[in-house]
Coordinates of C-alpha atoms and ligand atoms in Angstrom, one line a residue:
M911 CA 0.0 0.0 0.0
F912 CA 1.0 3.6 -0.7
I913 CA 0.1 6.0 2.2
G914 CA -0.1 9.6 1.2
S915 CA -2.2 12.7 1.9
D916 CA -3.3 15.9 0.3
I917 CA -1.9 17.7 3.3
Y918 CA 1.4 17.7 1.5
R919 CA 0.0 19.3 -1.6
G920 CA 0.8 23.0 -1.6
S921 CA 2.3 22.8 1.9
T922 CA 5.6 24.6 2.2
Y923 CA 8.0 25.6 5.0
G924 CA 8.3 29.0 3.3
P925 CA 9.8 30.3 0.0
K926 CA 13.4 30.4 1.3
H927 CA 13.4 27.1 3.1
P928 CA 14.9 23.9 1.6
L929 CA 11.4 22.4 2.1
A930 CA 9.8 25.0 -0.1
V931 CA 9.7 22.3 -2.8
P932 CA 6.8 19.9 -3.3
R933 CA 7.8 16.2 -2.8
V934 CA 5.1 13.8 -1.7
S935 CA 2.5 15.3 -4.0
T936 CA 4.9 15.0 -6.9
V937 CA 5.7 11.4 -6.1
T938 CA 2.0 10.6 -5.9
D939 CA 1.3 12.3 -9.2
L940 CA 4.3 10.6 -10.8
C941 CA 3.4 7.1 -9.6
R942 CA -0.2 7.7 -10.9
A943 CA 1.1 9.1 -14.2
M944 CA 3.3 5.9 -14.7
G945 CA 0.2 3.8 -14.1
W946 CA 1.6 2.4 -10.9
L947 CA -0.9 3.7 -8.3
P948 CA -4.4 2.5 -8.8
E949 CA -6.9 3.9 -6.2
A950 CA -7.1 0.5 -4.5
R951 CA -3.4 0.7 -3.5
F952 CA -3.6 4.3 -2.1
I953 CA -4.7 5.2 1.4
A954 CA -5.0 8.7 2.7
A955 CA -3.2 9.0 6.0
P956 CA -5.3 9.9 9.0
M957 CA -4.1 12.4 11.5
A958 CA -2.7 10.8 14.6
S959 CA -4.4 11.6 17.9
E960 CA -2.6 13.5 20.6
D961 CA -2.5 10.4 22.8
Q962 CA -0.9 8.3 20.0
V963 CA 2.0 10.7 19.4
C964 CA 2.4 11.1 23.2
R965 CA 3.6 7.5 23.3
F966 CA 6.9 9.2 22.4
H967 CA 6.4 12.9 22.5
D968 CA 5.9 15.4 25.4
R969 CA 2.2 16.5 25.6
A970 CA 3.1 20.1 26.3
Y971 CA 5.2 20.2 23.2
V972 CA 2.5 18.6 21.0
R973 CA 0.1 21.2 22.3
A974 CA 2.6 24.0 21.5
L975 CA 2.6 22.8 17.9
A976 CA -1.2 23.0 17.8
E977 CA -1.1 26.5 19.3
A978 CA 1.6 27.6 16.7
E979 CA -0.7 26.4 13.9
R980 CA -3.7 28.1 15.4
T981 CA -2.0 31.4 16.0
Q982 CA 0.7 31.2 13.3
T983 CA 3.2 32.6 15.7
V984 CA 5.2 31.4 18.6
S985 CA 6.1 32.9 22.0
D986 CA 9.7 33.5 22.9
E987 CA 9.4 30.9 25.6
A988 CA 8.0 28.2 23.2
R989 CA 10.7 29.1 20.7
A990 CA 13.4 28.8 23.2
Q991 CA 12.1 25.6 24.8
Y992 CA 10.6 23.7 21.8
R993 CA 12.7 25.2 18.9
I994 CA 9.5 26.0 17.1
G995 CA 10.2 29.0 14.8
A996 CA 14.0 28.4 15.3
D997 CA 16.8 26.4 13.8
G998 CA 15.1 25.9 10.4
N999 CA 11.9 24.7 12.0
P1000 CA 9.5 27.4 10.9
V1001 CA 6.0 28.2 11.9
Y1002 CA 4.0 27.4 8.7
P1003 CA 0.3 26.9 8.0
E1004 CA 0.2 23.1 8.5
I1005 CA 2.8 23.0 11.3
Y1006 CA 0.5 20.8 13.5
R1007 CA -1.7 18.9 10.9
R1008 CA 1.2 17.9 8.6
P1009 CA 3.4 16.2 11.2
M1010 CA 0.3 14.7 12.8
T1011 CA -0.7 13.3 9.4
S1012 CA 2.8 11.8 8.8
A1013 CA 2.6 10.3 12.3
G1014 CA -0.9 9.0 11.6
G1015 CA 0.3 7.5 8.3
M1016 CA 3.2 5.8 10.0
L1017 CA 1.0 4.3 12.7
L1018 CA -1.4 3.1 10.1
A1019 CA 1.5 1.5 8.2
A1020 CA 2.7 -0.3 11.3
S1021 CA -0.8 -1.5 12.1
L1022 CA -1.5 -2.7 8.5
T1023 CA 1.7 -4.7 8.6
R1024 CA 1.2 -6.3 12.0
D1025 CA 0.7 -9.7 10.3
G1026 CA 3.2 -9.0 7.5
G1027 CA 3.3 -6.9 4.4
V1028 CA 4.9 -3.8 2.9
V1029 CA 3.9 -0.2 3.0
F1030 CA 5.3 2.9 1.4
C1031 CA 5.0 6.2 3.2
P1032 CA 6.9 8.9 1.3
G1033 CA 5.7 11.6 3.7
C1034 CA 7.3 9.9 6.7
G1035 CA 10.9 9.6 7.8
T1036 CA 11.2 12.6 10.1
H1037 CA 14.2 11.1 11.8
H1038 CA 15.5 14.1 13.7
G1039 CA 12.3 14.8 15.8
R1040 CA 12.8 14.8 19.5
P1041 CA 10.4 13.9 22.3
D1042 CA 10.1 17.5 23.4
R1043 CA 11.4 19.7 20.6
A1044 CA 11.6 20.2 16.9
S1045 CA 14.9 19.5 15.2
G1046 CA 16.2 19.5 11.6
F1047 CA 12.9 20.3 9.9
C1048 CA 11.2 17.5 11.9
Y1049 CA 8.5 18.3 14.5
L1050 CA 7.5 14.7 15.4
N1051 CA 9.5 11.5 14.9
D1052 CA 7.2 9.2 12.9
P1053 CA 9.8 6.4 12.5
V1054 CA 10.1 6.1 16.3
L1055 CA 6.3 6.0 16.6
G1056 CA 6.0 3.2 13.9
L1057 CA 8.8 1.1 15.5
L1058 CA 7.2 1.6 19.0
H1059 CA 3.8 0.5 17.6
W1060 CA 5.3 -2.7 16.3
L1061 CA 7.1 -3.4 19.6
D1062 CA 3.9 -2.6 21.6
A1063 CA 2.1 -5.1 19.3
G1064 CA 4.4 -7.8 20.5
L1065 CA 7.1 -8.0 17.8
A1066 CA 10.4 -9.2 19.4
R1067 CA 13.0 -7.4 17.3
V1068 CA 12.9 -4.6 14.8
A1069 CA 15.5 -2.9 12.6
Y1070 CA 15.8 0.7 11.2
V1071 CA 18.0 1.4 8.2
D1072 CA 18.5 5.0 7.4
I1073 CA 20.3 6.1 4.2
D1074 CA 19.5 9.8 4.5
A1075 CA 22.5 12.1 4.1
H1076 CA 22.1 13.2 7.7
H1077 CA 22.5 11.0 10.8
G1078 CA 19.3 9.5 12.1
D1079 CA 19.9 10.9 15.5
G1080 CA 16.4 11.1 16.9
V1081 CA 15.7 7.4 16.1
Q1082 CA 19.0 6.2 17.4
D1083 CA 18.6 8.1 20.7
A1084 CA 15.0 6.9 21.2
F1085 CA 16.2 3.3 21.3
A1086 CA 19.7 3.6 22.7
G1087 CA 20.5 0.5 24.7
D1088 CA 17.3 -1.3 23.7
P1089 CA 18.4 -4.8 22.6
R1090 CA 15.2 -5.3 20.6
V1091 CA 16.1 -2.5 18.2
L1092 CA 19.0 -2.2 15.7
T1093 CA 19.4 1.3 14.2
I1094 CA 21.7 1.7 11.2
S1095 CA 22.5 5.1 9.7
V1096 CA 24.6 5.9 6.6
H1097 CA 25.3 9.6 6.5
E1098 CA 27.8 12.2 5.4
A1099 CA 30.6 12.6 7.9
G1100 CA 30.8 16.0 9.4
R1101 CA 27.4 17.1 8.2
W1102 CA 24.7 18.4 10.6
P1103 CA 23.9 17.2 13.3
R1104 CA 27.5 16.0 13.4
T1105 CA 26.6 12.9 15.5
G1106 CA 26.8 9.3 14.4
A1107 CA 30.5 8.6 14.6
A1108 CA 31.6 5.1 13.7
E1109 CA 32.4 4.4 17.3
D1110 CA 29.0 5.5 18.5
R1111 CA 26.9 2.4 19.1
A1112 CA 24.3 3.8 21.4
G1113 CA 24.8 1.1 24.0
G1114 CA 24.9 -1.6 21.4
S1115 CA 21.7 -0.8 19.5
A1116 CA 23.3 1.4 16.8
R1117 CA 25.7 1.1 13.9
N1118 CA 26.9 4.3 12.2
F1119 CA 28.5 4.8 8.8
P1120 CA 29.8 8.4 8.5
V1121 CA 30.8 8.4 4.8
P1122 CA 33.1 10.8 3.0
Q1123 CA 32.0 13.4 0.5
G1124 CA 31.6 12.0 -3.0
F1125 CA 30.2 8.7 -1.7
N1126 CA 29.2 6.7 -4.8
D1127 CA 27.0 3.7 -5.8
S1128 CA 29.9 1.2 -5.5
E1129 CA 30.7 2.4 -2.0
M1130 CA 27.0 2.1 -0.9
R1131 CA 27.0 -1.5 -2.4
H1132 CA 30.1 -2.3 -0.5
L1133 CA 28.6 -1.1 2.8
L1134 CA 25.4 -2.9 2.0
Q1135 CA 27.0 -6.3 1.2
H1136 CA 29.7 -6.2 3.8
A1137 CA 28.0 -4.6 6.7
I1138 CA 24.4 -3.6 6.5
V1139 CA 22.9 -6.9 5.3
P1140 CA 25.0 -9.0 7.6
L1141 CA 24.1 -6.8 10.6
V1142 CA 20.4 -6.9 9.8
V1143 CA 20.5 -10.7 9.2
A1144 CA 22.3 -11.2 12.6
H1145 CA 19.6 -9.2 14.4
R1146 CA 16.8 -11.4 12.9
P1147 CA 14.2 -8.6 12.8
D1148 CA 10.5 -9.2 12.6
A1149 CA 10.1 -5.9 10.8
I1150 CA 12.2 -3.2 9.2
V1151 CA 11.8 0.5 8.6
L1152 CA 13.9 1.8 5.7
Q1153 CA 14.3 5.6 5.8
G1154 CA 15.0 6.4 2.1
G1155 CA 16.0 10.0 2.4
A1156 CA 17.0 11.3 -1.1
D1157 CA 19.4 14.0 0.0
G1158 CA 22.4 11.7 -0.6
L1159 CA 21.8 12.0 -4.4
E1160 CA 24.5 13.9 -6.2
E1161 CA 22.1 16.7 -7.3
D1162 CA 20.8 17.4 -3.9
P1163 CA 21.7 20.9 -2.6
L1164 CA 22.1 19.9 1.1
S1165 CA 24.8 17.3 1.0
R1166 CA 28.0 16.5 -0.9
L1167 CA 27.4 12.8 -1.5
A1168 CA 27.3 11.5 -5.1
L1169 CA 24.8 8.6 -5.2
S1170 CA 22.5 7.9 -8.1
N1171 CA 19.1 6.6 -7.3
N1172 CA 20.2 3.1 -8.3
A1173 CA 21.8 3.0 -4.9
H1174 CA 18.5 3.5 -3.2
V1175 CA 16.8 0.9 -5.3
E1176 CA 19.7 -1.6 -4.6
V1177 CA 19.5 -1.0 -0.8
L1178 CA 15.7 -1.5 -0.9
R1179 CA 16.0 -4.7 -3.0
A1180 CA 18.5 -6.1 -0.4
I1181 CA 16.6 -5.0 2.6
M1182 CA 13.1 -6.1 1.5
R1183 CA 14.1 -9.8 1.6
L1184 CA 15.2 -9.6 5.2
A1185 CA 12.0 -9.4 7.2
P1186 CA 8.3 -10.2 6.7
R1187 CA 7.2 -6.6 7.5
L1188 CA 8.6 -3.5 5.8
I1189 CA 7.8 0.2 5.9
V1190 CA 9.7 2.4 3.4
T1191 CA 9.6 6.1 4.2
G1192 CA 10.9 9.2 2.6
G1193 CA 13.1 11.6 4.5
G1194 CA 15.4 14.4 3.3
G1195 CA 15.5 15.4 -0.4
Y1196 CA 15.6 19.0 -1.5
N1197 CA 15.9 18.9 -5.3
P1198 CA 12.2 18.4 -6.4
W1199 CA 13.1 16.4 -9.5
T1200 CA 15.6 14.0 -8.0
V1201 CA 13.6 13.3 -4.9
A1202 CA 10.4 12.6 -6.9
R1203 CA 12.2 10.3 -9.3
C1204 CA 14.0 8.5 -6.5
W1205 CA 11.0 7.7 -4.4
T1206 CA 8.9 6.8 -7.5
C1207 CA 11.7 4.2 -8.3
L1208 CA 11.4 2.9 -4.7
W1209 CA 7.6 2.4 -5.2
A1210 CA 8.2 0.6 -8.5
T1211 CA 10.7 -1.6 -6.8
L1212 CA 8.2 -2.5 -4.0
L1213 CA 5.6 -3.3 -6.6
G1214 CA 8.1 -5.4 -8.6
V1215 CA 7.4 -3.5 -11.8
P1216 CA 10.3 -2.9 -14.2
I1217 CA 11.3 0.8 -14.5
P1218 CA 11.2 1.7 -18.1
P1219 CA 14.0 3.7 -19.7
R1220 CA 11.6 6.6 -20.5
T1221 CA 8.9 8.3 -18.5
T1222 CA 5.3 8.2 -19.9
P1223 CA 4.1 11.5 -21.5
A1224 CA 1.9 12.1 -18.4
A1225 CA 4.9 11.5 -16.1
E1226 CA 7.1 13.8 -18.1
A1227 CA 4.4 16.5 -17.9
V1228 CA 4.4 16.1 -14.0
L1229 CA 8.2 16.6 -14.0
R1230 CA 8.1 19.5 -16.5
A1231 CA 5.5 21.3 -14.4
L1232 CA 7.9 21.6 -11.4
T1233 CA 9.6 24.8 -10.6
Y1234 CA 12.6 25.4 -8.4
N1235 CA 14.1 28.7 -7.4
R1236 CA 17.7 27.5 -6.9
A1237 CA 20.4 27.5 -9.5
A1238 CA 19.7 23.9 -10.5
G1239 CA 16.2 24.9 -11.4
R1240 CA 17.2 27.3 -14.1
N1241 CA 18.5 24.7 -16.6
P1242 CA 17.3 21.3 -15.5
P1243 CA 18.8 18.6 -17.7
A1244 CA 16.4 16.7 -20.0
H1245 CA 16.9 13.4 -18.2
W1246 CA 15.2 14.8 -15.1
F1247 CA 12.0 14.9 -17.2
T1248 CA 12.4 11.9 -19.4
T1249 CA 13.8 9.2 -17.1
L1250 CA 13.2 7.9 -13.6
L1251 CA 16.4 5.9 -13.0
D1252 CA 19.7 7.9 -13.0
A1253 CA 22.8 6.7 -14.9
P1254 CA 24.7 4.7 -12.3
R1255 CA 27.5 6.5 -10.4
E1256 CA 30.0 3.8 -9.8
G1257 CA 33.5 4.5 -8.6
M1258 CA 36.4 3.3 -6.5
V1259 CA 35.6 2.0 -3.1
R1260 CA 37.9 4.1 -1.0
P1261 CA 39.8 2.7 2.0
P1262 CA 37.9 4.8 4.6
V1263 CA 34.6 3.2 3.4
M1264 CA 36.1 -0.2 3.6
D1265 CA 37.3 0.6 7.1
L1266 CA 33.7 1.5 8.1
A1267 CA 32.4 -1.8 7.0
V1268 CA 35.1 -3.7 8.9
A1269 CA 34.7 -1.7 12.1
A1270 CA 30.9 -2.1 12.1
L1271 CA 31.2 -5.9 12.3
Q1272 CA 33.8 -5.9 15.0
E1273 CA 32.8 -6.7 18.5
T1274 CA 33.6 -4.0 21.0
R1275 CA 33.6 -3.9 24.7
Ligands
ZN1037 ZN1 18.7 14.5 5.5

């Protein structure tokens, strides 16, 4: 199933914010235009209830989000305490309903997969959200809520694999030291939030892969085969969340990684075999063309449909209708309109990447 919502359509964090761009609405339109999203496969996410999100979040903080949406402003105290209207977490028209809908979508996905199955939630993946504050454009932490839902339903072990360009700090910290949970994060070394060092194992429950700039498809494959898959297999999870942030793609403005979207597809193909339950989320991704093409390829992969070399005319029209006010938007190359899969970006597997794979499998004390 594909869980989306119209809340994302037209919703923006403001014209100068990286999340000015449409993402989930474009993916939805693109999947439909490719003929891959019949109505029977689409579910509109419900908003979560306050009690549901308070399984992880602080109630006063959740109410502060509701208040910020109602008043479209924030007090100095709330800004200082909850980081609402600060640090790139703006007050915007849907500041309460949109994260509550992402949380509701994730909880629905976890509930739908209780007995097995696969769900795609491109609007989810807000991995920086903290119990009592906004962080890194994330107000709530929907991956944490989904994983908790599975654990509360009685699953013994779950895994979280995060290939966003930024460290999945909020999810890692939520489950630090919990032997039921394995959190894996591949992210650009030295990039905000600058946590997630290779030595940081969060009391045993985390493995981190801080990768160098220019990280390519071959290097992702190396980590996948030599570290990520063996680690997940050893954990024997009943269920997996894959956070498929698209900001590690070469054309993304917020990172210096150099992946093509073939890397995302390859990670998904490897991960989807490893547990009977899977939720694939979105995450970061700030170039509207590359994020939409990447996540549409993930949905095709989940469906098992081959990705054709050319977009359909309707899909091309969806991509041509996008506008983007950064430099990359002035002269978008034709293949952003006419293809979904990128050309592969293979390269040398550099020694620091090999070292990360070796270190992740070593026992520590
Ligand atoms: Zn990111």
